[in-house]
Amino acid sequence: MTDKTIKKEWNLQNKYVLITGATSGIGLAAAKAFAARCANLGIIARNQSKAEEISTLLRMQTKKPMKIDIFIADLSSQRSIREVTAQILEKCPRIDVLVNNAGALYDTFQKTEEGVEMTWAVNHLAPFLLTSLLLDHLKESESARIINTASHGHKMIKKGFDFDNVNGEHLYKGMKKYLGGPTIRYAQTKLANILFTAELARRLEGSNITVFCFDPGLVATNFNQNNGLMAKSTMAVMNLFSRTPEKGADTLVWLAELKDTSNLNGQYFADRQQKAPTELATDKELARILWNMSEEQVQLSKI
Ligand SMILES: NC(=O)c1ccc[n+]([C@@H]2O[C@H](COP(=O)([O-])OP(=O)(O)OC[C@H]3O[C@@H](n4cnc5c(N)ncnc54)[C@H](OP(=O)(O)O)[C@@H]3O)[C@@H](O)[C@H]2O)c1
């Protein structure tokens, strides 16, 4: 391959891809696809032995030698994210692709060590903080991209966020808990992923970094296995109608390899196409307010 052809293609070979949630489901399928393309991988996981198993599996699958780094962090903890970021900055000379994919739904009200509701902490604040702490490093890549796993679930939210009740505790109380309160909370975090993507893209305009988010569709994974027997049974039925993790990861991998990213910065995708999210998800003022609130929640100004 000549230098000219290499430049024309955004080839993932030898690029460094840092990914969260690669120990299961969509993230694992994406990691396999990246390994098959001979990208170097940084896996941020909370479970060391699971991450090591995945790393062995990926090495066996890949014929060419590739680098796989494991970084251990509980993404619900801002302290843990700060610690792991320091390790990443020390170990990785360059990051070309950051994939914020880890996510969960907690159907009981639980607080993190920083006093933040869990679903919000893992799904929104973790990508917000991790990305913010790695931005300067991403700027060192010739052409970097950030991909956030959002969801069609954002469509459930019609009125935005109640910024006076940032932890959304009322959604887990009384009848609200049984009328889908925790699912609404999850949907809020997925709306936040789309707003975060758009606002980050706006702030990075003119830089070397492109930001995308995508909906993987309904995917058969280990999602919602942490919420008891009823949730497990529901997911078992839903999984009959769901796509494979490989299909769920397809748009993610496609975005990571996209050659021409001009005019696509900050956009939402599904099935390899740019799609319009809800009107609320394109509300620039809401995105700005959410950004400011998130900065306060992770105490970004104190970094
Ligand atoms: N499945 C769907 O139908 C669907 C639809 C739309 C969007 N999504 C989104 O897709 C993403 C991936 O979900 P999935 O369906 O692939 O679910 P999954 O199989 O449960 O995978 C979730 C991943 O996130 C990791 N994770 C969760 N909490 C974490 C924490 N506190 N710290 C570190 N890692 C954590 C998990 O680690 P462990 O292996 O240690 O548990 C796992 O690797 C999520 O953002 C989800 O919202 C899924």
CSV table of C-alpha atoms and ligand atoms in Angstrom, one decimal:
chain,number,residue,atom,x,y,z
A,1,MET,CA,0.0,0.0,0.0
A,2,THR,CA,1.4,3.4,-0.9
A,3,ASP,CA,1.5,6.4,1.4
A,4,LYS,CA,-1.2,8.0,-0.8
A,5,THR,CA,-3.7,5.2,-0.3
A,6,ILE,CA,-3.0,5.0,3.4
A,7,LYS,CA,-3.9,8.7,3.7
A,8,LYS,CA,-7.1,8.3,1.7
A,9,GLU,CA,-8.5,5.6,4.0
A,10,TRP,CA,-9.1,5.9,7.7
A,11,ASN,CA,-7.6,2.6,8.4
A,12,LEU,CA,-7.9,1.4,12.0
A,13,GLN,CA,-4.7,-0.7,11.7
A,14,ASN,CA,-2.3,0.5,14.5
A,15,LYS,CA,-4.8,3.1,15.6
A,16,TYR,CA,-5.4,3.2,19.3
A,17,VAL,CA,-9.0,2.6,20.3
A,18,LEU,CA,-10.0,3.2,24.0
A,19,ILE,CA,-13.3,1.6,24.8
A,20,THR,CA,-15.5,1.2,27.8
A,21,GLY,CA,-18.0,-1.7,28.3
A,22,ALA,CA,-16.0,-4.1,26.1
A,23,THR,CA,-16.4,-7.0,28.5
A,24,SER,CA,-20.0,-7.8,27.3
A,25,GLY,CA,-22.6,-7.2,24.6
A,26,ILE,CA,-22.2,-4.4,22.1
A,27,GLY,CA,-18.8,-3.3,23.4
A,28,LEU,CA,-17.4,-6.8,23.2
A,29,ALA,CA,-18.6,-7.2,19.6
A,30,ALA,CA,-17.0,-3.8,18.7
A,31,ALA,CA,-13.7,-4.8,20.4
A,32,LYS,CA,-13.7,-8.0,18.4
A,33,ALA,CA,-14.2,-6.0,15.2
A,34,PHE,CA,-11.4,-3.5,16.1
A,35,ALA,CA,-9.1,-6.4,16.9
A,36,ALA,CA,-9.9,-8.0,13.5
A,37,ARG,CA,-8.8,-4.7,11.9
A,38,CYS,CA,-5.5,-4.8,13.9
A,39,ALA,CA,-6.2,-1.7,16.0
A,40,ASN,CA,-4.5,-1.4,19.3
A,41,LEU,CA,-6.9,-1.5,22.2
A,42,GLY,CA,-7.3,0.0,25.6
A,43,ILE,CA,-10.1,-1.6,27.5
A,44,ILE,CA,-11.6,0.2,30.5
A,45,ALA,CA,-13.4,-2.4,32.6
A,46,ARG,CA,-14.4,-2.8,36.2
A,47,ASN,CA,-13.7,-6.6,36.4
A,48,GLN,CA,-10.0,-7.5,36.0
A,49,SER,CA,-10.5,-11.2,35.4
A,50,LYS,CA,-13.3,-10.6,32.8
A,51,ALA,CA,-11.1,-8.1,31.0
A,52,GLU,CA,-8.1,-10.5,31.0
A,53,GLU,CA,-10.3,-13.2,29.5
A,54,ILE,CA,-11.5,-10.9,26.8
A,55,SER,CA,-7.9,-9.8,26.1
A,56,THR,CA,-6.9,-13.4,25.6
A,57,LEU,CA,-9.8,-14.1,23.4
A,58,LEU,CA,-9.0,-11.1,21.2
A,59,ARG,CA,-5.4,-12.0,20.9
A,60,MET,CA,-6.3,-15.6,19.8
A,61,GLN,CA,-8.7,-14.2,17.2
A,62,THR,CA,-6.1,-11.8,15.8
A,63,LYS,CA,-3.3,-13.1,13.7
A,64,LYS,CA,-1.1,-10.1,13.8
A,65,PRO,CA,0.4,-8.9,17.1
A,66,MET,CA,-1.6,-6.1,18.6
A,67,LYS,CA,-1.4,-4.1,21.8
A,68,ILE,CA,-4.2,-4.6,24.4
A,69,ASP,CA,-4.0,-2.6,27.5
A,70,ILE,CA,-6.4,-3.2,30.4
A,71,PHE,CA,-7.4,-0.3,32.6
A,72,ILE,CA,-9.5,-1.1,35.7
A,73,ALA,CA,-12.2,1.4,36.7
A,74,ASP,CA,-15.7,1.5,38.2
A,75,LEU,CA,-17.3,4.1,36.0
A,76,SER,CA,-19.9,4.9,38.6
A,77,SER,CA,-17.1,6.4,40.7
A,78,GLN,CA,-15.6,9.8,39.7
A,79,ARG,CA,-12.6,9.0,41.9
A,80,SER,CA,-12.0,5.8,40.0
A,81,ILE,CA,-12.4,7.6,36.6
A,82,ARG,CA,-9.8,10.2,37.7
A,83,GLU,CA,-7.4,7.5,38.8
A,84,VAL,CA,-7.7,5.5,35.6
A,85,THR,CA,-7.4,8.5,33.4
A,86,ALA,CA,-4.0,9.3,35.1
A,87,GLN,CA,-2.9,5.7,34.2
A,88,ILE,CA,-4.1,6.1,30.7
A,89,LEU,CA,-2.4,9.4,30.1
A,90,GLU,CA,0.8,7.9,31.4
A,91,LYS,CA,0.6,4.7,29.4
A,92,CYS,CA,-0.9,5.8,26.0
A,93,PRO,CA,1.2,8.0,23.8
A,94,ARG,CA,-1.9,8.6,21.6
A,95,ILE,CA,-5.6,7.9,21.5
A,96,ASP,CA,-7.3,7.9,18.1
A,97,VAL,CA,-10.8,6.7,19.0
A,98,LEU,CA,-12.6,7.0,22.3
A,99,VAL,CA,-15.7,4.8,22.6
A,100,ASN,CA,-18.0,5.6,25.5
A,101,ASN,CA,-20.2,2.5,25.5
A,102,ALA,CA,-20.6,1.2,29.0
A,103,GLY,CA,-24.1,1.6,30.3
A,104,ALA,CA,-26.6,0.2,32.8
A,105,LEU,CA,-30.0,0.6,34.2
A,106,TYR,CA,-30.6,0.5,38.0
A,107,ASP,CA,-34.2,-0.1,38.9
A,108,THR,CA,-33.7,0.8,42.6
A,109,PHE,CA,-32.5,4.2,43.8
A,110,GLN,CA,-28.7,3.8,44.5
A,111,LYS,CA,-26.1,6.5,45.1
A,112,THR,CA,-22.5,6.5,44.1
A,113,GLU,CA,-19.7,7.4,46.5
A,114,GLU,CA,-20.0,11.0,45.2
A,115,GLY,CA,-23.8,11.0,46.0
A,116,VAL,CA,-25.0,10.7,42.4
A,117,GLU,CA,-27.8,8.4,41.3
A,118,MET,CA,-26.2,5.3,39.7
A,119,THR,CA,-27.8,5.2,36.2
A,120,TRP,CA,-26.9,8.9,35.7
A,121,ALA,CA,-23.4,8.4,37.0
A,122,VAL,CA,-22.5,5.5,34.8
A,123,ASN,CA,-24.4,6.4,31.6
A,124,HIS,CA,-23.9,10.2,31.5
A,125,LEU,CA,-21.4,11.5,34.0
A,126,ALA,CA,-18.8,8.8,33.3
A,127,PRO,CA,-18.5,9.6,29.5
A,128,PHE,CA,-18.6,13.3,30.3
A,129,LEU,CA,-15.8,13.1,32.8
A,130,LEU,CA,-13.7,10.6,31.0
A,131,THR,CA,-13.9,12.5,27.7
A,132,SER,CA,-13.1,15.8,29.4
A,133,LEU,CA,-10.0,14.4,31.1
A,134,LEU,CA,-8.8,12.9,27.9
A,135,LEU,CA,-9.5,15.7,25.5
A,136,ASP,CA,-6.0,17.2,25.4
A,137,HIS,CA,-4.6,13.8,24.7
A,138,LEU,CA,-7.1,13.2,21.9
A,139,LYS,CA,-6.1,16.5,20.3
A,140,GLU,CA,-2.6,15.0,19.8
A,141,SER,CA,-4.0,12.4,17.3
A,142,GLU,CA,-3.9,13.4,13.7
A,143,SER,CA,-7.6,12.9,13.4
A,144,ALA,CA,-9.5,11.6,16.5
A,145,ARG,CA,-13.0,10.6,17.0
A,146,ILE,CA,-15.3,10.1,20.0
A,147,ILE,CA,-18.2,7.7,19.7
A,148,ASN,CA,-21.0,7.6,22.3
A,149,THR,CA,-23.5,4.8,22.6
A,150,ALA,CA,-26.9,6.4,22.9
A,151,SER,CA,-30.3,4.8,22.3
A,152,HIS,CA,-33.7,5.2,20.6
A,153,GLY,CA,-34.9,5.1,24.3
A,154,HIS,CA,-34.2,8.8,24.4
A,155,LYS,CA,-37.6,9.3,22.6
A,156,MET,CA,-39.4,8.5,25.9
A,157,ILE,CA,-38.4,11.9,27.3
A,158,LYS,CA,-40.8,14.6,26.2
A,159,LYS,CA,-40.1,17.4,28.7
A,160,GLY,CA,-36.4,17.4,29.3
A,161,PHE,CA,-34.8,17.2,32.7
A,162,ASP,CA,-35.9,18.4,36.1
A,163,PHE,CA,-32.8,20.3,37.0
A,164,ASP,CA,-34.1,20.9,40.5
A,165,ASN,CA,-34.2,17.1,41.2
A,166,VAL,CA,-30.9,16.1,39.6
A,167,ASN,CA,-30.9,12.7,41.2
A,168,GLY,CA,-34.4,11.9,40.1
A,169,GLU,CA,-35.2,10.1,43.4
A,170,HIS,CA,-39.0,10.6,42.9
A,171,LEU,CA,-38.8,8.3,39.8
A,172,TYR,CA,-38.0,5.4,42.2
A,173,LYS,CA,-40.7,6.1,44.7
A,174,GLY,CA,-44.4,5.0,45.1
A,175,MET,CA,-46.3,4.2,42.0
A,176,LYS,CA,-43.7,5.9,39.8
A,177,LYS,CA,-41.3,3.0,40.4
A,178,TYR,CA,-43.9,0.6,39.1
A,179,LEU,CA,-45.0,2.9,36.2
A,180,GLY,CA,-41.6,2.8,34.5
A,181,GLY,CA,-39.8,5.5,36.6
A,182,PRO,CA,-36.4,3.7,36.5
A,183,THR,CA,-36.8,3.3,32.7
A,184,ILE,CA,-37.5,7.0,32.4
A,185,ARG,CA,-34.4,7.6,34.3
A,186,TYR,CA,-32.4,5.4,31.9
A,187,ALA,CA,-34.0,7.3,28.9
A,188,GLN,CA,-32.9,10.6,30.4
A,189,THR,CA,-29.3,9.4,30.4
A,190,LYS,CA,-29.6,8.4,26.8
A,191,LEU,CA,-31.0,11.8,25.9
A,192,ALA,CA,-28.1,13.2,27.8
A,193,ASN,CA,-25.7,11.2,25.6
A,194,ILE,CA,-27.1,12.8,22.5
A,195,LEU,CA,-27.1,16.4,23.9
A,196,PHE,CA,-23.5,15.8,25.2
A,197,THR,CA,-22.4,14.7,21.8
A,198,ALA,CA,-23.9,17.8,20.1
A,199,GLU,CA,-22.5,20.3,22.7
A,200,LEU,CA,-19.0,18.6,22.7
A,201,ALA,CA,-18.9,18.8,18.9
A,202,ARG,CA,-19.9,22.5,19.0
A,203,ARG,CA,-17.1,23.2,21.5
A,204,LEU,CA,-14.6,21.2,19.4
A,205,GLU,CA,-15.5,22.8,16.1
A,206,GLY,CA,-12.3,23.4,14.0
A,207,SER,CA,-10.3,20.9,16.0
A,208,ASN,CA,-9.0,17.5,14.9
A,209,ILE,CA,-11.8,15.7,16.9
A,210,THR,CA,-15.1,14.5,15.5
A,211,VAL,CA,-17.9,13.4,17.9
A,212,PHE,CA,-20.7,11.0,17.1
A,213,CYS,CA,-23.4,9.1,18.9
A,214,PHE,CA,-25.5,6.2,17.7
A,215,ASP,CA,-28.4,4.0,18.5
A,216,PRO,CA,-27.5,0.2,18.3
A,217,GLY,CA,-31.2,-0.9,18.1
A,218,LEU,CA,-32.6,-3.5,20.3
A,219,VAL,CA,-29.7,-5.9,21.0
A,220,ALA,CA,-29.5,-9.2,22.9
A,221,THR,CA,-26.8,-8.6,25.5
A,222,ASN,CA,-26.4,-8.8,29.3
A,223,PHE,CA,-28.2,-5.5,29.7
A,224,ASN,CA,-30.6,-5.3,32.7
A,225,GLN,CA,-29.4,-8.6,34.3
A,226,ASN,CA,-28.6,-6.7,37.5
A,227,ASN,CA,-32.3,-6.1,38.4
A,228,GLY,CA,-33.6,-9.4,39.6
A,229,LEU,CA,-35.6,-12.2,38.2
A,230,MET,CA,-38.5,-10.2,36.7
A,231,ALA,CA,-36.1,-8.0,34.7
A,232,LYS,CA,-34.1,-11.1,33.6
A,233,SER,CA,-37.3,-12.8,32.4
A,234,THR,CA,-38.4,-9.7,30.5
A,235,MET,CA,-35.0,-9.5,28.8
A,236,ALA,CA,-35.1,-13.2,27.9
A,237,VAL,CA,-38.4,-12.5,26.0
A,238,MET,CA,-37.1,-9.3,24.5
A,239,ASN,CA,-33.9,-11.0,23.4
A,240,LEU,CA,-36.0,-13.2,21.1
A,241,PHE,CA,-36.8,-10.1,19.1
A,242,SER,CA,-33.4,-8.5,19.4
A,243,ARG,CA,-30.4,-8.2,17.0
A,244,THR,CA,-27.1,-9.8,17.7
A,245,PRO,CA,-24.3,-7.8,19.5
A,246,GLU,CA,-22.4,-7.8,16.2
A,247,LYS,CA,-25.3,-6.1,14.4
A,248,GLY,CA,-25.7,-3.8,17.4
A,249,ALA,CA,-22.0,-2.8,17.1
A,250,ASP,CA,-22.0,-2.4,13.3
A,251,THR,CA,-22.8,1.3,13.2
A,252,LEU,CA,-20.2,2.0,16.0
A,253,VAL,CA,-17.5,0.3,14.0
A,254,TRP,CA,-18.6,1.9,10.8
A,255,LEU,CA,-18.4,5.4,12.5
A,256,ALA,CA,-14.9,4.5,13.7
A,257,GLU,CA,-13.8,3.8,10.1
A,258,LEU,CA,-15.7,6.5,8.4
A,259,LYS,CA,-13.4,8.2,5.8
A,260,ASP,CA,-15.1,11.5,5.4
A,261,THR,CA,-16.4,12.9,8.6
A,262,SER,CA,-16.9,16.5,7.5
A,263,ASN,CA,-20.4,17.8,8.2
A,264,LEU,CA,-21.2,14.9,10.5
A,265,ASN,CA,-19.7,16.3,13.7
A,266,GLY,CA,-22.1,16.0,16.6
A,267,GLN,CA,-24.7,13.9,14.8
A,268,TYR,CA,-26.8,10.9,15.8
A,269,PHE,CA,-26.7,7.7,13.7
A,270,ALA,CA,-28.6,4.4,13.4
A,271,ASP,CA,-28.1,1.6,10.9
A,272,ARG,CA,-25.2,3.4,9.2
A,273,GLN,CA,-27.3,6.4,8.6
A,274,GLN,CA,-27.5,9.9,10.0
A,275,LYS,CA,-30.9,10.1,11.8
A,276,ALA,CA,-32.8,12.9,13.4
A,277,PRO,CA,-33.2,12.4,17.1
A,278,THR,CA,-36.2,14.0,18.9
A,279,GLU,CA,-36.5,17.8,18.9
A,280,LEU,CA,-35.6,17.9,22.5
A,281,ALA,CA,-32.3,16.1,21.7
A,282,THR,CA,-31.4,18.9,19.3
A,283,ASP,CA,-32.2,21.7,21.8
A,284,LYS,CA,-29.0,23.7,21.9
A,285,GLU,CA,-30.0,25.6,25.1
A,286,LEU,CA,-30.8,22.4,26.9
A,287,ALA,CA,-27.4,20.9,25.8
A,288,ARG,CA,-25.7,24.0,27.2
A,289,ILE,CA,-27.5,23.9,30.5
A,290,LEU,CA,-26.9,20.1,30.8
A,291,TRP,CA,-23.2,20.7,30.1
A,292,ASN,CA,-22.9,23.3,32.9
A,293,MET,CA,-24.8,21.1,35.3
A,294,SER,CA,-22.5,18.1,34.5
A,295,GLU,CA,-19.4,20.2,35.0
A,296,GLU,CA,-20.7,21.0,38.5
A,297,GLN,CA,-21.6,17.4,39.2
A,298,VAL,CA,-18.1,16.2,38.3
A,299,GLN,CA,-16.4,19.4,39.7
A,300,LEU,CA,-14.6,19.9,36.5
A,301,SER,CA,-13.5,23.4,37.3
A,302,LYS,CA,-11.5,22.0,40.2
A,303,ILE,CA,-9.3,19.9,38.0
B,1,LIG,N1,-28.9,-3.8,24.5
B,1,LIG,C1,-29.7,-2.9,23.9
B,1,LIG,O1,-30.8,-3.2,23.4
B,1,LIG,C2,-29.3,-1.5,23.9
B,1,LIG,C3,-30.1,-0.6,23.2
B,1,LIG,C4,-29.7,0.8,23.1
B,1,LIG,C5,-28.6,1.2,23.8
B,1,LIG,N2,-27.8,0.3,24.5
B,1,LIG,C6,-26.6,0.8,25.1
B,1,LIG,O2,-25.5,0.0,24.7
B,1,LIG,C7,-24.4,0.1,25.7
B,1,LIG,C8,-23.9,-1.3,26.0
B,1,LIG,O3,-24.9,-2.0,26.6
B,1,LIG,P1,-25.1,-3.6,26.3
B,1,LIG,O4,-26.5,-3.7,25.8
B,1,LIG,O5,-24.0,-4.1,25.5
B,1,LIG,O6,-25.1,-4.2,27.8
B,1,LIG,P2,-24.2,-5.2,28.6
B,1,LIG,O7,-24.0,-6.4,27.8
B,1,LIG,O8,-24.7,-5.2,29.9
B,1,LIG,O9,-22.8,-4.4,28.6
B,1,LIG,C9,-22.6,-3.3,29.4
B,1,LIG,C10,-21.1,-3.0,29.6
B,1,LIG,O10,-20.9,-1.9,30.4
B,1,LIG,C11,-20.0,-2.3,31.5
B,1,LIG,N3,-20.4,-1.5,32.7
B,1,LIG,C12,-21.6,-1.3,33.3
B,1,LIG,N4,-21.5,-0.6,34.4
B,1,LIG,C13,-20.1,-0.4,34.6
B,1,LIG,C14,-19.4,0.3,35.6
B,1,LIG,N5,-20.0,0.9,36.7
B,1,LIG,N6,-18.1,0.4,35.4
B,1,LIG,C15,-17.4,-0.1,34.3
B,1,LIG,N7,-18.1,-0.8,33.3
B,1,LIG,C16,-19.4,-0.9,33.5
B,1,LIG,C17,-20.3,-3.7,31.7
B,1,LIG,O11,-19.3,-4.3,32.5
B,1,LIG,P3,-19.5,-5.8,33.1
B,1,LIG,O12,-19.1,-6.8,32.1
B,1,LIG,O13,-18.4,-5.8,34.2
B,1,LIG,O14,-20.9,-5.9,33.6
B,1,LIG,C18,-20.4,-4.2,30.2
B,1,LIG,O15,-19.1,-4.3,29.7
B,1,LIG,C19,-25.1,0.8,26.9
B,1,LIG,O16,-24.7,2.2,26.9
B,1,LIG,C20,-26.6,0.8,26.6
B,1,LIG,O17,-27.3,1.8,27.2
B,1,LIG,C21,-28.2,-1.0,24.6
